[in-house]
Amino acid sequence: AVQHRLWPEIDKMVKQQVAMARMGIGECGTGWQLFAEDGEMKMYRREEEVDGMVVDPLKAVHVVKGITGHEVCHYFFSPKYRYDWETTLEHMTVLETISDDTLMFLQTHKRIWPASQREAVFWSHMRKLPNDQDRDGPDMWTVVNNSTEDPSHPANVGKCVRIYLTVCLLCQTRVHPPKDGTPITRDNVSCKITYCSVVNPGGWAPASVLRAVYKREYPKFLKRFTTYVINQTKSKPIMF
Ligand SMILES: CCCc1ccc(-c2ccc(S(=O)(=O)CCO)cc2)cc1[C@H]1C[C@H]1c1ccccn1
């Protein structure tokens, strides 16, 4: 099949983002602050500014029982579920179906007073990764979202300020087979989730407002999303 024009960028970005997501917080360089904790979920951020704008990188690690990495990535990637769990979303359009595991999105997010409303244009790619550490261990799954230009949707033409985001959701399934050799149930699976994101707000917004919004929104977002996946999958066969 003919390669899509974005494929080289997507492949490079996915490999780069997964390598970074797999590094522990300690290896990721200094300056990570733990700013939210809720049970197994730990959320870290680094305070960084570009041209006076807050672009604080975020890294969250979470372990969720009863779901697999494939299921987490499936519900994160598929547009048909997004309005169910993404509370800050105002509108979402699939601009292009690049392949069955790669889409291009236009999203507008609810306005955060006093900043102006934001929108994002990004490609989203879902991929199963070989578990190169433990060959017979379960595979890893990832979704990477990365802002891109779309000639038919130029930035900052309408009322929305265009943000620039790079997001990596990396999931590692863990299976604890029952001792008595009975079939594996959801009680025997869990998923280690690493969520990394860098959002450049695109236009000026007060640092104090942005940091307060990130502090409030990211823990809520990850908690709500993982709870959504648990509820969507509990009565369905396990998707490995
Ligand atoms: C000024 C920037 C406002 C703002 C715009 C957008 C986003 C955002 C976009 C995409 C994704 S995602 O993980 O790719 C899931 C698909 O939607 C997460 C977050 C975050 C913020 C900031 C407000 C923060 C926030 C954090 C988490 C969830 C929602 N909002």
Short mmCIF file of C-alpha atoms and ligand atoms in Angstrom, two decimals:
data_model
loop_
_atom_site.label_atom_id
_atom_site.label_comp_id
_atom_site.label_asym_id
_atom_site.label_seq_id
_atom_site.Cartn_x
_atom_site.Cartn_y
_atom_site.Cartn_z
CA ALA A 1 0.00 0.00 0.00
CA VAL A 2 1.15 3.52 -0.71
CA GLN A 3 2.48 5.23 2.43
CA HIS A 4 0.50 8.22 3.76
CA ARG A 5 2.51 11.50 3.71
CA LEU A 6 2.45 11.57 7.54
CA TRP A 7 3.61 7.98 8.03
CA PRO A 8 7.36 8.69 8.47
CA GLU A 9 6.60 11.40 11.07
CA ILE A 10 4.08 9.16 12.87
CA ASP A 11 6.45 6.19 13.03
CA LYS A 12 9.34 8.32 14.35
CA MET A 13 7.14 10.11 16.90
CA VAL A 14 5.60 6.88 18.22
CA LYS A 15 9.02 5.27 18.78
CA GLN A 16 10.34 8.44 20.48
CA GLN A 17 7.29 8.91 22.72
CA VAL A 18 7.13 5.23 23.77
CA ALA A 19 10.84 5.26 24.67
CA MET A 20 10.25 8.31 26.88
CA ALA A 21 7.09 6.90 28.45
CA ARG A 22 8.95 3.71 29.40
CA MET A 23 11.61 5.63 31.33
CA GLY A 24 10.89 5.85 35.05
CA ILE A 25 10.40 9.26 36.60
CA GLY A 26 13.93 9.06 38.03
CA GLU A 27 15.47 8.52 34.57
CA CYS A 28 13.36 11.25 32.96
CA GLY A 29 15.67 13.99 34.12
CA THR A 30 15.26 16.10 37.22
CA GLY A 31 12.57 18.55 38.22
CA TRP A 32 9.53 16.22 38.31
CA GLN A 33 7.14 17.18 41.11
CA LEU A 34 4.50 14.74 42.35
CA PHE A 35 1.38 16.96 42.35
CA ALA A 36 -1.48 14.50 42.63
CA GLU A 37 -1.94 11.05 44.11
CA ASP A 38 -5.09 8.92 44.26
CA GLY A 39 -4.63 5.28 45.25
CA GLU A 40 -2.44 3.72 42.54
CA MET A 41 -2.43 6.91 40.44
CA LYS A 42 0.60 9.19 40.73
CA MET A 43 0.78 12.39 38.66
CA TYR A 44 3.97 14.35 38.09
CA ARG A 45 4.67 17.59 36.30
CA ARG A 46 7.69 19.75 35.46
CA GLU A 47 7.35 23.51 35.39
CA GLU A 48 8.47 24.70 31.93
CA GLU A 49 7.73 27.85 29.96
CA VAL A 50 8.27 28.54 26.25
CA ASP A 51 8.12 32.23 25.23
CA GLY A 52 6.55 32.98 28.60
CA MET A 53 3.84 30.35 28.08
CA VAL A 54 3.28 27.44 30.47
CA VAL A 55 4.00 24.13 28.68
CA ASP A 56 4.44 21.97 31.80
CA PRO A 57 5.17 18.37 30.75
CA LEU A 58 2.96 15.91 32.59
CA LYS A 59 3.58 12.24 33.38
CA ALA A 60 1.06 10.04 35.14
CA VAL A 61 1.48 6.42 36.17
CA HIS A 62 -1.48 4.31 37.24
CA VAL A 63 -2.23 0.61 37.79
CA VAL A 64 -5.84 -0.42 37.17
CA LYS A 65 -7.23 -3.88 37.99
CA GLY A 66 -9.59 -5.78 35.69
CA ILE A 67 -8.74 -4.23 32.33
CA THR A 68 -6.04 -4.80 29.66
CA GLY A 69 -3.79 -2.45 27.72
CA HIS A 70 -5.60 -3.26 24.49
CA GLU A 71 -8.94 -2.25 26.08
CA VAL A 72 -7.53 1.00 27.52
CA CYS A 73 -6.07 2.02 24.15
CA HIS A 74 -9.20 0.97 22.28
CA TYR A 75 -11.48 3.26 24.36
CA PHE A 76 -8.94 6.11 24.28
CA PHE A 77 -8.41 5.94 20.50
CA SER A 78 -11.92 5.31 19.17
CA PRO A 79 -13.82 8.56 18.45
CA LYS A 80 -17.20 6.98 19.19
CA TYR A 81 -16.56 6.88 22.96
CA ARG A 82 -14.79 10.21 23.38
CA TYR A 83 -17.75 12.35 24.39
CA ASP A 84 -18.51 9.81 27.12
CA TRP A 85 -15.26 10.37 29.06
CA GLU A 86 -13.59 13.61 27.79
CA THR A 87 -15.42 16.24 29.84
CA THR A 88 -13.50 19.29 28.52
CA LEU A 89 -14.41 18.44 24.93
CA GLU A 90 -16.87 20.77 23.23
CA HIS A 91 -16.68 19.43 19.66
CA MET A 92 -14.74 16.66 17.89
CA THR A 93 -14.47 15.91 14.18
CA VAL A 94 -12.53 13.16 12.40
CA LEU A 95 -10.89 15.15 9.60
CA GLU A 96 -9.28 12.14 7.90
CA THR A 97 -9.16 8.38 8.31
CA ILE A 98 -5.51 7.74 7.47
CA SER A 99 -5.81 4.01 8.23
CA ASP A 100 -7.82 1.81 10.61
CA ASP A 101 -5.34 2.63 13.40
CA THR A 102 -4.58 6.25 12.44
CA LEU A 103 -7.04 9.17 12.44
CA MET A 104 -6.79 12.95 12.15
CA PHE A 105 -8.93 14.92 14.65
CA LEU A 106 -10.15 18.49 15.07
CA GLN A 107 -11.24 19.13 18.69
CA THR A 108 -12.50 22.26 20.38
CA HIS A 109 -12.29 22.31 24.17
CA LYS A 110 -14.57 24.15 26.54
CA ARG A 111 -13.40 27.67 27.28
CA ILE A 112 -11.45 28.12 30.49
CA TRP A 113 -12.13 31.64 31.82
CA PRO A 114 -10.37 34.06 31.46
CA ALA A 115 -8.35 32.34 28.66
CA SER A 116 -9.94 32.19 25.19
CA GLN A 117 -11.31 28.91 23.81
CA ARG A 118 -8.78 26.36 22.51
CA GLU A 119 -8.78 23.91 19.61
CA ALA A 120 -6.42 21.15 18.51
CA VAL A 121 -5.70 19.43 15.18
CA PHE A 122 -3.78 16.23 15.68
CA TRP A 123 -3.10 12.79 14.30
CA SER A 124 -3.82 9.83 16.58
CA HIS A 125 -2.17 6.44 16.10
CA MET A 126 -2.78 3.20 18.00
CA ARG A 127 -0.25 0.39 17.92
CA LYS A 128 0.56 -2.93 19.60
CA LEU A 129 4.24 -3.08 20.61
CA PRO A 130 6.24 -6.29 20.99
CA ASN A 131 7.25 -6.82 24.62
CA ASP A 132 10.96 -6.83 23.80
CA GLN A 133 11.96 -7.35 27.45
CA ASP A 134 9.87 -10.44 28.21
CA ARG A 135 9.19 -12.31 24.94
CA ASP A 136 6.34 -14.43 26.32
CA GLY A 137 4.96 -11.57 28.43
CA PRO A 138 1.82 -9.78 27.24
CA ASP A 139 2.29 -7.11 24.58
CA MET A 140 2.18 -3.41 25.21
CA TRP A 141 -0.31 -1.10 23.54
CA THR A 142 0.05 2.62 22.89
CA VAL A 143 -1.88 5.58 21.50
CA VAL A 144 0.11 8.66 20.47
CA ASN A 145 -1.62 11.96 19.67
CA ASN A 146 0.45 14.70 18.04
CA SER A 147 -0.57 18.10 16.70
CA THR A 148 -0.15 18.61 12.99
CA GLU A 149 -1.01 21.24 10.39
CA ASP A 150 -4.02 20.70 8.16
CA PRO A 151 -4.13 23.02 5.14
CA SER A 152 -7.94 22.93 5.18
CA HIS A 153 -7.94 23.99 8.89
CA PRO A 154 -5.37 26.79 9.26
CA ALA A 155 -4.52 27.76 12.85
CA ASN A 156 -5.96 30.82 14.62
CA VAL A 157 -8.37 31.84 11.85
CA GLY A 158 -11.60 31.61 13.90
CA LYS A 159 -12.20 32.57 17.53
CA CYS A 160 -10.30 29.54 18.94
CA VAL A 161 -6.62 29.63 19.83
CA ARG A 162 -4.79 26.60 18.38
CA ILE A 163 -2.96 24.51 21.01
CA TYR A 164 -0.07 22.16 20.22
CA LEU A 165 -0.09 18.83 22.04
CA THR A 166 1.92 15.64 22.18
CA VAL A 167 0.29 12.84 24.17
CA CYS A 168 1.41 9.26 24.73
CA LEU A 169 -0.72 6.64 26.45
CA LEU A 170 1.39 3.52 27.06
CA CYS A 171 -0.27 0.41 28.53
CA GLN A 172 1.38 -2.77 29.84
CA THR A 173 -0.98 -5.64 30.64
CA ARG A 174 -0.18 -7.87 33.63
CA VAL A 175 -1.69 -11.36 33.92
CA HIS A 176 -1.63 -13.28 37.27
CA PRO A 177 -2.85 -16.76 36.18
CA PRO A 178 -5.01 -18.51 38.82
CA LYS A 179 -3.07 -21.24 40.73
CA ASP A 180 -5.66 -23.95 40.04
CA GLY A 181 -5.34 -23.60 36.25
CA THR A 182 -8.92 -22.31 35.87
CA PRO A 183 -9.53 -19.86 32.96
CA ILE A 184 -8.25 -16.31 33.35
CA THR A 185 -10.91 -13.84 34.52
CA ARG A 186 -10.77 -10.07 35.00
CA ASP A 187 -9.62 -10.71 38.57
CA ASN A 188 -6.38 -12.02 37.07
CA VAL A 189 -5.53 -9.02 34.86
CA SER A 190 -4.37 -5.49 35.51
CA CYS A 191 -2.92 -2.73 33.40
CA LYS A 192 -0.02 -0.39 34.10
CA ILE A 193 -0.85 2.91 32.41
CA THR A 194 1.68 5.66 31.68
CA TYR A 195 0.16 8.87 30.34
CA CYS A 196 2.53 11.60 29.14
CA SER A 197 1.39 14.93 27.74
CA VAL A 198 2.84 18.28 26.76
CA VAL A 199 0.28 20.95 25.83
CA ASN A 200 1.44 24.29 24.44
CA PRO A 201 -1.55 26.58 24.99
CA GLY A 202 -0.78 28.34 21.70
CA GLY A 203 -1.56 31.84 22.81
CA TRP A 204 -0.84 33.68 26.05
CA ALA A 205 -2.84 32.55 29.08
CA PRO A 206 -2.07 33.45 32.70
CA ALA A 207 0.44 30.91 34.10
CA SER A 208 -1.44 30.78 37.40
CA VAL A 209 -4.73 30.02 35.62
CA LEU A 210 -3.20 27.32 33.38
CA ARG A 211 -1.38 25.61 36.24
CA ALA A 212 -4.55 25.63 38.35
CA VAL A 213 -6.52 24.13 35.44
CA TYR A 214 -3.92 21.41 34.79
CA LYS A 215 -3.80 20.59 38.52
CA ARG A 216 -7.59 20.21 38.57
CA GLU A 217 -8.25 18.71 35.14
CA TYR A 218 -5.57 16.04 34.66
CA PRO A 219 -6.30 13.93 37.76
CA LYS A 220 -10.05 14.20 37.00
CA PHE A 221 -9.46 13.22 33.36
CA LEU A 222 -7.40 10.09 34.09
CA LYS A 223 -9.68 8.95 36.93
CA ARG A 224 -12.82 9.45 34.82
CA PHE A 225 -11.32 7.75 31.75
CA THR A 226 -10.08 4.64 33.61
CA THR A 227 -13.39 4.33 35.49
CA TYR A 228 -15.16 4.55 32.13
CA VAL A 229 -13.07 1.67 30.70
CA ILE A 230 -13.74 -0.48 33.80
CA ASN A 231 -17.49 0.07 33.44
CA GLN A 232 -17.50 -0.48 29.65
CA THR A 233 -15.58 -3.76 29.87
CA LYS A 234 -16.80 -5.41 33.08
CA SER A 235 -19.47 -7.54 31.41
CA LYS A 236 -17.55 -8.13 28.15
CA PRO A 237 -15.01 -10.83 27.24
CA ILE A 238 -11.40 -9.75 27.93
CA MET A 239 -9.74 -8.07 24.92
CA PHE A 240 -6.03 -9.06 25.16
C1 LIG B 1 -5.31 25.86 27.59
C2 LIG B 1 -5.27 24.42 27.20
C3 LIG B 1 -6.63 23.74 27.52
C4 LIG B 1 -6.51 22.28 27.14
C5 LIG B 1 -6.88 21.87 25.87
C6 LIG B 1 -6.78 20.54 25.48
C7 LIG B 1 -6.28 19.62 26.38
C8 LIG B 1 -6.15 18.19 26.01
C9 LIG B 1 -6.26 17.79 24.68
C10 LIG B 1 -6.17 16.45 24.33
C11 LIG B 1 -5.98 15.50 25.31
S1 LIG B 1 -5.84 13.81 24.88
O1 LIG B 1 -5.17 13.15 25.97
O2 LIG B 1 -5.22 13.75 23.59
C12 LIG B 1 -7.44 13.09 24.79
C13 LIG B 1 -8.20 13.54 23.59
O3 LIG B 1 -8.96 14.67 23.92
C14 LIG B 1 -5.87 15.88 26.62
C15 LIG B 1 -5.97 17.21 26.98
C16 LIG B 1 -5.86 20.02 27.64
C17 LIG B 1 -6.01 21.35 28.04
C18 LIG B 1 -5.68 21.75 29.41
C19 LIG B 1 -6.89 22.21 30.16
C20 LIG B 1 -6.15 21.04 30.61
C21 LIG B 1 -6.77 19.72 30.53
C22 LIG B 1 -6.12 18.65 31.05
C23 LIG B 1 -6.72 17.41 30.96
C24 LIG B 1 -7.93 17.29 30.33
C25 LIG B 1 -8.52 18.39 29.80
N1 LIG B 1 -7.96 19.62 29.91
#
